[in-house]
Coordinates of C-alpha atoms and ligand atoms in Angstrom, one line a residue:
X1 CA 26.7 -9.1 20.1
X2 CA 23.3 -8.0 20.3
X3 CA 20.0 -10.4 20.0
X4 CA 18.1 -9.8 17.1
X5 CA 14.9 -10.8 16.7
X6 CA 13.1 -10.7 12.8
X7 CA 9.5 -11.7 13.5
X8 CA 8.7 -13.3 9.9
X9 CA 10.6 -14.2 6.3
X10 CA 13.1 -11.6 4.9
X11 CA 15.3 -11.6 2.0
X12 CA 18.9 -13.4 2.8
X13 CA 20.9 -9.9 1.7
X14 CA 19.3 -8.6 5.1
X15 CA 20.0 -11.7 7.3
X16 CA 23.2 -11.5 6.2
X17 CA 24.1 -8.4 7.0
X18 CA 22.6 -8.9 10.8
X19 CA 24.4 -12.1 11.0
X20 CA 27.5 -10.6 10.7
X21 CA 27.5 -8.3 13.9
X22 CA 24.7 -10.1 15.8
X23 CA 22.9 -13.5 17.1
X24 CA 19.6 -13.1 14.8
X25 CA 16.7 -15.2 15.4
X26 CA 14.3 -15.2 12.3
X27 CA 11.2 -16.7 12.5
X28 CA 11.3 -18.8 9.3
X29 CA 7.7 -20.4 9.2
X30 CA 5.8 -19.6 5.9
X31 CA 3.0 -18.7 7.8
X32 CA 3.0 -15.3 9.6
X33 CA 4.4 -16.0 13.6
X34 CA 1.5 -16.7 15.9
X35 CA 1.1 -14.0 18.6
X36 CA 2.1 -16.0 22.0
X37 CA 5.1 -17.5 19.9
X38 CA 6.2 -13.6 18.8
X39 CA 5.7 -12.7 22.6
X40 CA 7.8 -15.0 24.0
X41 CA 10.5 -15.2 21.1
X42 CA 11.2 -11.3 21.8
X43 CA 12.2 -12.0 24.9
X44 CA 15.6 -10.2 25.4
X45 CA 16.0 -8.9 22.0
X46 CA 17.8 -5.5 22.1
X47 CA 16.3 -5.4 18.2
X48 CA 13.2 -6.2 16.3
X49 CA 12.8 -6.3 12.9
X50 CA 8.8 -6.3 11.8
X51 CA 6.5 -6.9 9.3
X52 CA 3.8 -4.9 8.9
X53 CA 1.7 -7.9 10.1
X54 CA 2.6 -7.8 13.3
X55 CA 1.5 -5.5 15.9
X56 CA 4.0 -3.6 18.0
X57 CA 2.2 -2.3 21.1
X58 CA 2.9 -2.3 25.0
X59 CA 2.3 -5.6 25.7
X60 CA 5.4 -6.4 23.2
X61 CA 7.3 -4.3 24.3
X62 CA 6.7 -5.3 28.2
X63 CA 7.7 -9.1 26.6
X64 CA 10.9 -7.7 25.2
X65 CA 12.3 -6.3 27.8
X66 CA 14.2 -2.8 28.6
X67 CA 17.0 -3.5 26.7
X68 CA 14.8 -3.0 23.6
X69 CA 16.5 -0.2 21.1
X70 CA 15.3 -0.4 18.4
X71 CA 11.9 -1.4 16.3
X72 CA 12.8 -1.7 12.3
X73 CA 9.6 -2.4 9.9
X74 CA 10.1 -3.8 6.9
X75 CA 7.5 -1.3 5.0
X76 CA 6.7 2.4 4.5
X77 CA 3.4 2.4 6.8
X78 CA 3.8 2.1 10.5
X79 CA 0.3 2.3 11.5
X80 CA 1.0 -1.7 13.2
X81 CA 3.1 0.4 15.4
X82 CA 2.5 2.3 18.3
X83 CA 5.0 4.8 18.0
X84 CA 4.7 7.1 21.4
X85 CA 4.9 3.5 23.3
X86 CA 7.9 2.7 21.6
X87 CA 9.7 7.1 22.0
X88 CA 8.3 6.8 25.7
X89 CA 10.6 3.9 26.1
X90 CA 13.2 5.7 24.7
X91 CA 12.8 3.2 22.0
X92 CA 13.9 4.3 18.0
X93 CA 11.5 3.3 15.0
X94 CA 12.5 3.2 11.7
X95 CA 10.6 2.3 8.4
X96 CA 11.7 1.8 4.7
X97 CA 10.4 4.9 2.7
X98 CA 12.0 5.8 -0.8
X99 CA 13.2 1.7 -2.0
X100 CA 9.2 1.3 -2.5
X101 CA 8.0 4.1 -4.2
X102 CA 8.1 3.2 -7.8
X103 CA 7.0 -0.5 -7.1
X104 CA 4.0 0.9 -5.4
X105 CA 3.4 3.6 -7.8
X106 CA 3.2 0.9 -10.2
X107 CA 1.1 -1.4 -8.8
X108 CA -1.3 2.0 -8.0
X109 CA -1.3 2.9 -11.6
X110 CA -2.2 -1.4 -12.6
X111 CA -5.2 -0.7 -10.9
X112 CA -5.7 2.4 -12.3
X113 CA -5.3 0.6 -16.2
X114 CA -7.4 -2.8 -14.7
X115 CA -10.0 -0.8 -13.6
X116 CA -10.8 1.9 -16.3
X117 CA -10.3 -0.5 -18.9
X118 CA -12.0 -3.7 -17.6
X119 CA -9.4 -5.5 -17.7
X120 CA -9.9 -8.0 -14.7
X121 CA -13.8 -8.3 -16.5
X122 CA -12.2 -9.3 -18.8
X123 CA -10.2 -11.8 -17.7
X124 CA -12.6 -13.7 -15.3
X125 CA -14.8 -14.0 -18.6
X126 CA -12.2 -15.9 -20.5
X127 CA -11.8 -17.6 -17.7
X128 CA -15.3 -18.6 -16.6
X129 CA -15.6 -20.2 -20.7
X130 CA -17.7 -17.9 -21.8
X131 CA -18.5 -17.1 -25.0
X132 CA -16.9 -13.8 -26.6
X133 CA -15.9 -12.1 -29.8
X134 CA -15.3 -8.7 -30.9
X135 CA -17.7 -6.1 -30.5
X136 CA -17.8 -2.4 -31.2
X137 CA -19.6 -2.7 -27.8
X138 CA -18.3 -5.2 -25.9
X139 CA -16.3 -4.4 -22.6
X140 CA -16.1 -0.6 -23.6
X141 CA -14.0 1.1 -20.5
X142 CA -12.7 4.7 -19.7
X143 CA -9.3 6.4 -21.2
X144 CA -7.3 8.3 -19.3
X145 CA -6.4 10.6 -21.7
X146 CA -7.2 14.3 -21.0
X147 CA -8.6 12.9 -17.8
X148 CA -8.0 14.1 -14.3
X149 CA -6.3 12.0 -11.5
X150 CA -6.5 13.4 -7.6
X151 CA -3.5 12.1 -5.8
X152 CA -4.3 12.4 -2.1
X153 CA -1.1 12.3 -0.1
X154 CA 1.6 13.4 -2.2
X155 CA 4.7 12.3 -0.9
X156 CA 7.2 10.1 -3.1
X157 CA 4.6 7.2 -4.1
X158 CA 1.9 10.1 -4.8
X159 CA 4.4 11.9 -7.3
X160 CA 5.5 8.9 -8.6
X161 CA 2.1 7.9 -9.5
X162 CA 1.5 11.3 -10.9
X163 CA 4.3 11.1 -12.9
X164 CA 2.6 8.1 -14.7
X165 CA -0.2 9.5 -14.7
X166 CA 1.4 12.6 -16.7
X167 CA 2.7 10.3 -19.1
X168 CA -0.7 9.0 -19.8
X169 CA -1.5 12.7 -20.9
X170 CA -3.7 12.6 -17.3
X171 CA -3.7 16.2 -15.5
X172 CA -2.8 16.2 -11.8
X173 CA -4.3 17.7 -8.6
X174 CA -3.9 16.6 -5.7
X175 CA -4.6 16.7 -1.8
X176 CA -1.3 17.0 0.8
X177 CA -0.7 18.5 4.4
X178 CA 2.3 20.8 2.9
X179 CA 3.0 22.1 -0.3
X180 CA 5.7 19.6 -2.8
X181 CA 9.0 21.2 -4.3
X182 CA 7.7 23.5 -6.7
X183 CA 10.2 22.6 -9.9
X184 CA 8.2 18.9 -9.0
X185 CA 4.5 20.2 -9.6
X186 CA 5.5 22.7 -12.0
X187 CA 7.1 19.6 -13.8
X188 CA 4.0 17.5 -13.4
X189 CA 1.5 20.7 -14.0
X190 CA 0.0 19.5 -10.6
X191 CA -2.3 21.9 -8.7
X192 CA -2.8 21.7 -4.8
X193 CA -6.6 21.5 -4.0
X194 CA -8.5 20.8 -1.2
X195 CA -10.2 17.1 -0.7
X196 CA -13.6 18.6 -2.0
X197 CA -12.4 20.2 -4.9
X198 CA -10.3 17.2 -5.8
X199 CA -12.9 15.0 -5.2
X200 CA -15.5 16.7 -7.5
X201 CA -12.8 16.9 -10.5
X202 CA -11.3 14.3 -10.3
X203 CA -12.1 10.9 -12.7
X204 CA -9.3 8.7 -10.9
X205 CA -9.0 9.3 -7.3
X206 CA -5.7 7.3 -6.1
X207 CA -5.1 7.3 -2.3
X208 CA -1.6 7.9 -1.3
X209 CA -1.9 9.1 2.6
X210 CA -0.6 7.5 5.7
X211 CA -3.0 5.6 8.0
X212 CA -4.2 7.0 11.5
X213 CA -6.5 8.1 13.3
X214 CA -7.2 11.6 10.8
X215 CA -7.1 9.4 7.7
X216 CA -9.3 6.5 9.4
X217 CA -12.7 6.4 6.8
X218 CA -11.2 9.8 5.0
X219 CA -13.4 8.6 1.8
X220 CA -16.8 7.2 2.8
X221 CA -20.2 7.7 2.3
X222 CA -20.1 11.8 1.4
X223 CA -16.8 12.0 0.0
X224 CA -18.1 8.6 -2.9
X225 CA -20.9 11.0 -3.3
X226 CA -18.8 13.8 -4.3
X227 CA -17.3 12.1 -6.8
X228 CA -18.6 12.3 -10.5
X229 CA -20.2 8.8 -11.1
X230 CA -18.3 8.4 -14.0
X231 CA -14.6 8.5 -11.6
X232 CA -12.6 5.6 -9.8
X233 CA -11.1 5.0 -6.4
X234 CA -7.5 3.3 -6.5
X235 CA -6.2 2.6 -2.7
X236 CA -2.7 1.0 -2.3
X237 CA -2.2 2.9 1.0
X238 CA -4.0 1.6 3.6
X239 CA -7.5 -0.4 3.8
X240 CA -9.1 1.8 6.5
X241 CA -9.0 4.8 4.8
X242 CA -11.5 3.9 3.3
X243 CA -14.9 2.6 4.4
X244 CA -15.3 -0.5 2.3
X245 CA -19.0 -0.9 3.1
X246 CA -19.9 2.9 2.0
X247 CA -17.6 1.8 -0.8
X248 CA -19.3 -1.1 -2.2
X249 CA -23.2 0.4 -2.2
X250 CA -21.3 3.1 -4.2
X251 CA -20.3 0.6 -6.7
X252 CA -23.2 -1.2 -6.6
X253 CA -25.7 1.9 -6.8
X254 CA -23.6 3.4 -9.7
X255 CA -22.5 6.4 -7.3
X256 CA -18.6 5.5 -8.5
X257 CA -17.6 3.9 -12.1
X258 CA -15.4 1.6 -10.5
X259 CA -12.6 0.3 -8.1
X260 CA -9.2 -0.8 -8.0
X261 CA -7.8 -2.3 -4.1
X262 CA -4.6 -3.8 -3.1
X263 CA -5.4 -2.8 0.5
X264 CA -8.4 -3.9 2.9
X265 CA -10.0 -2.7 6.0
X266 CA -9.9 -6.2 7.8
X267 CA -6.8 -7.2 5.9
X268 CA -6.9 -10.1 4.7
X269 CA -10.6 -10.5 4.9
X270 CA -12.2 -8.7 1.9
X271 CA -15.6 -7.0 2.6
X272 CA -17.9 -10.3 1.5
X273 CA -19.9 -7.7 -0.9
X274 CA -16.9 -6.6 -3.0
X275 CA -16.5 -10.3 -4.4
X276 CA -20.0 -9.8 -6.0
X277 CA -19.3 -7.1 -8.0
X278 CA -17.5 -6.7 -11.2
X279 CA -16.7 -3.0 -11.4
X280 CA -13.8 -3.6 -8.5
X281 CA -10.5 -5.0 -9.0
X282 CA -8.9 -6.7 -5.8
X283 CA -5.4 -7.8 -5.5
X284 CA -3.8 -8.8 -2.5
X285 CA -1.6 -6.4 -1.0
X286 CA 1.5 -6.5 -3.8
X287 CA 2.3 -2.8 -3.7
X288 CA 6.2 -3.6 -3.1
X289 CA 6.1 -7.4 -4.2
X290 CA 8.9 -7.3 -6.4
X291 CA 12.2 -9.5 -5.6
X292 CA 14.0 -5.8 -6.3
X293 CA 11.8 -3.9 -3.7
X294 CA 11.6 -6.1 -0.9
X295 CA 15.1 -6.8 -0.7
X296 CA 15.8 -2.7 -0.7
X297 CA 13.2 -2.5 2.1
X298 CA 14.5 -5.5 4.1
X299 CA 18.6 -4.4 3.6
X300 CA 17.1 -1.0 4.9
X301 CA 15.4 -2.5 7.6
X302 CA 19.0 -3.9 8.5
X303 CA 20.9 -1.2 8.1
X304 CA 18.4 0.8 10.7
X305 CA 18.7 -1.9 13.3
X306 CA 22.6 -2.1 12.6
X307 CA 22.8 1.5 12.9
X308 CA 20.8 2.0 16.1
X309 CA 22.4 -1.0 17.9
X310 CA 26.2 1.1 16.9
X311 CA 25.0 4.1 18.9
X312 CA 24.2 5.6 15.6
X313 CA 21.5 7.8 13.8
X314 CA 19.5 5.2 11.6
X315 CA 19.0 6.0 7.8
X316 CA 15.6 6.2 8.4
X317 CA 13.9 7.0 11.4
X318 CA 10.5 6.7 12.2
X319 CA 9.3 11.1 13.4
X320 CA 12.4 12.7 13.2
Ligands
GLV401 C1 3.5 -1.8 2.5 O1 2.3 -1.8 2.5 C2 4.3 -0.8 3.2 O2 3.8 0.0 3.9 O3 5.5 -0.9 3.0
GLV402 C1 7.1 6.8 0.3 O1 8.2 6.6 -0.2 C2 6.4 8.0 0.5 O2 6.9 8.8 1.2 O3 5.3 8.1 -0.1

């Protein structure tokens, strides 16, 4: 029996399935773990099962111990941990791409609706007890239609978005480091452009990239100036791709048409001048909040930990 340590609330199916080969100690408060409490509970783990809100560096992995094998997040992203620390300690990492994909992809293409069409406006005015009716002019927004979206980063949640986007009659291009199966962009008529291009065609731009140090502030100041002012940003990747302060004197000045964010740069602080504005939608980080997706990604998670603490190759490691 190994000790397992799951540094914040996870779906029973996943617990279960620790429970049954190993000692698992799950932080159950409903607030996240408290740094000194995660230091000291990961003590002797030979396993660690993370949320992205918690940060996996040296100094926890000097707290856990050498016995440490294994590192599963519960999530896609991994920029919370430092990989080369943890394969320098002969440590594996593993993630949970693929069982998120369509959940995010939805949530992306929410934003891509709310925004265009004014829909949290909208909302916040019923809300607020205004006064409304019908009006040829009222709340007009953007159609997608014949429109162009720019995927940047098109691995699985980057097609799958396109592929909504197709179905909205949208055209694709989109930004990657390596070319996608070809029967795949053929079947989506997507066209691999550079950033630039993409940029100045584009009249959704939705990011889909990994964080790290190249994608750190990939759209600020120049690249909202590239865009056509009549275009919007959707981010459900990661907040600091994206410089939020360029972002909101782009909305403000009319540089960009609008916003949609599920992701923030000082997660969970929002920049203060993005409340003020109406042409942004904000949502809080629900890319894969469904009770279908996080279950997938926290079984996953088990079954990487399970599979590393057998002596086996994990489903999916982290570089490999
Ligand atoms: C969520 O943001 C994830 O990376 O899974
Ligand atoms: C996630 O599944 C991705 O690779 O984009």
């Amino acid at each position: 029996m190994s000790r397992v340590v799951v540094t914040g609330r996870v779906p029973e199916a996943a617990l279960e399935k620790l429970r049954a080969e190993h000692e698992v100690d799950a932080w159950t408060g409903t607030e996240s773990i408290g740094r000194e409490e995660l230091l000291a509970r990961v003590a002797g783990a030979d396993a660690i099962v993370s949320l992205l809100t918690e940060r996996i560096d040296d100094e926890l992995l000097d707290a856990a111990g050498p016995q440490l094998k294994v590192v599963s997040n519960v999530a896609v992203g991994y920029d919370n941990i430092d990989v080369p620390a943890c394969t320098g300690r002969g440590i594996t990492a593993t993630n949970t791409p693929g069982v998120l994909t369509e959940a995010t992809a939805d949530i992306a293409f929410g934003l891509i609706l709310m925004a265009t069409r004014r829909l949290g406006e909208g909302e916040r005015l019923i809300r607020a007890g205004q006064s409304w009716k019908w009006g040829m002019f009222f709340l007009l927004g953007s159609s997608l239609q014949g429109k162009t979206l720019g995927v940047v980063g098109m691995g699985g949640i980057g097609q799958a978005t396109a592929r909504r986007a197709k179905a909205f009659g949208m055209e694709i291009v989109y930004q990657s480091r390596s070319e996608i199966d070809p029967a795949i962009a053929a079947e989506l008529g997507a066209r691999r452009v550079e950033l630039d291009e993409l940029l100045a065609v584009s009249d959704v731009v939705s990011l889909h990239c990994p964080y790290g140090p190249n994608t750190h502030h990939l759209i600020g100041p120049e690249e909202l100036a590239a865009m056509k002012d009549t275009a919007y940003l959707v981010n459900t990747a990661r907040g600091p791709i994206v410089d939020e302060a360029a972002l909101a004197t782009a909305l403000r000045t009319g540089v960009i048409a609008g916003a949609g964010l599920d992701v923030f740069e000082k997660e969970p602080q929002v920049y203060p001048e993005l409340l003020e504005l109406e042409n942004v939608v904000l949502v809080p980080h629900l890319g894969s909040a469904t009770v279908e997706t996080r279950t997938a990604m926290a079984v996953l998670a088990a079954d990487n930990t399970l599979a590393v603490l057998r002596g086996e190759q994990p489903p999916r490691p982290i570089g490999q």
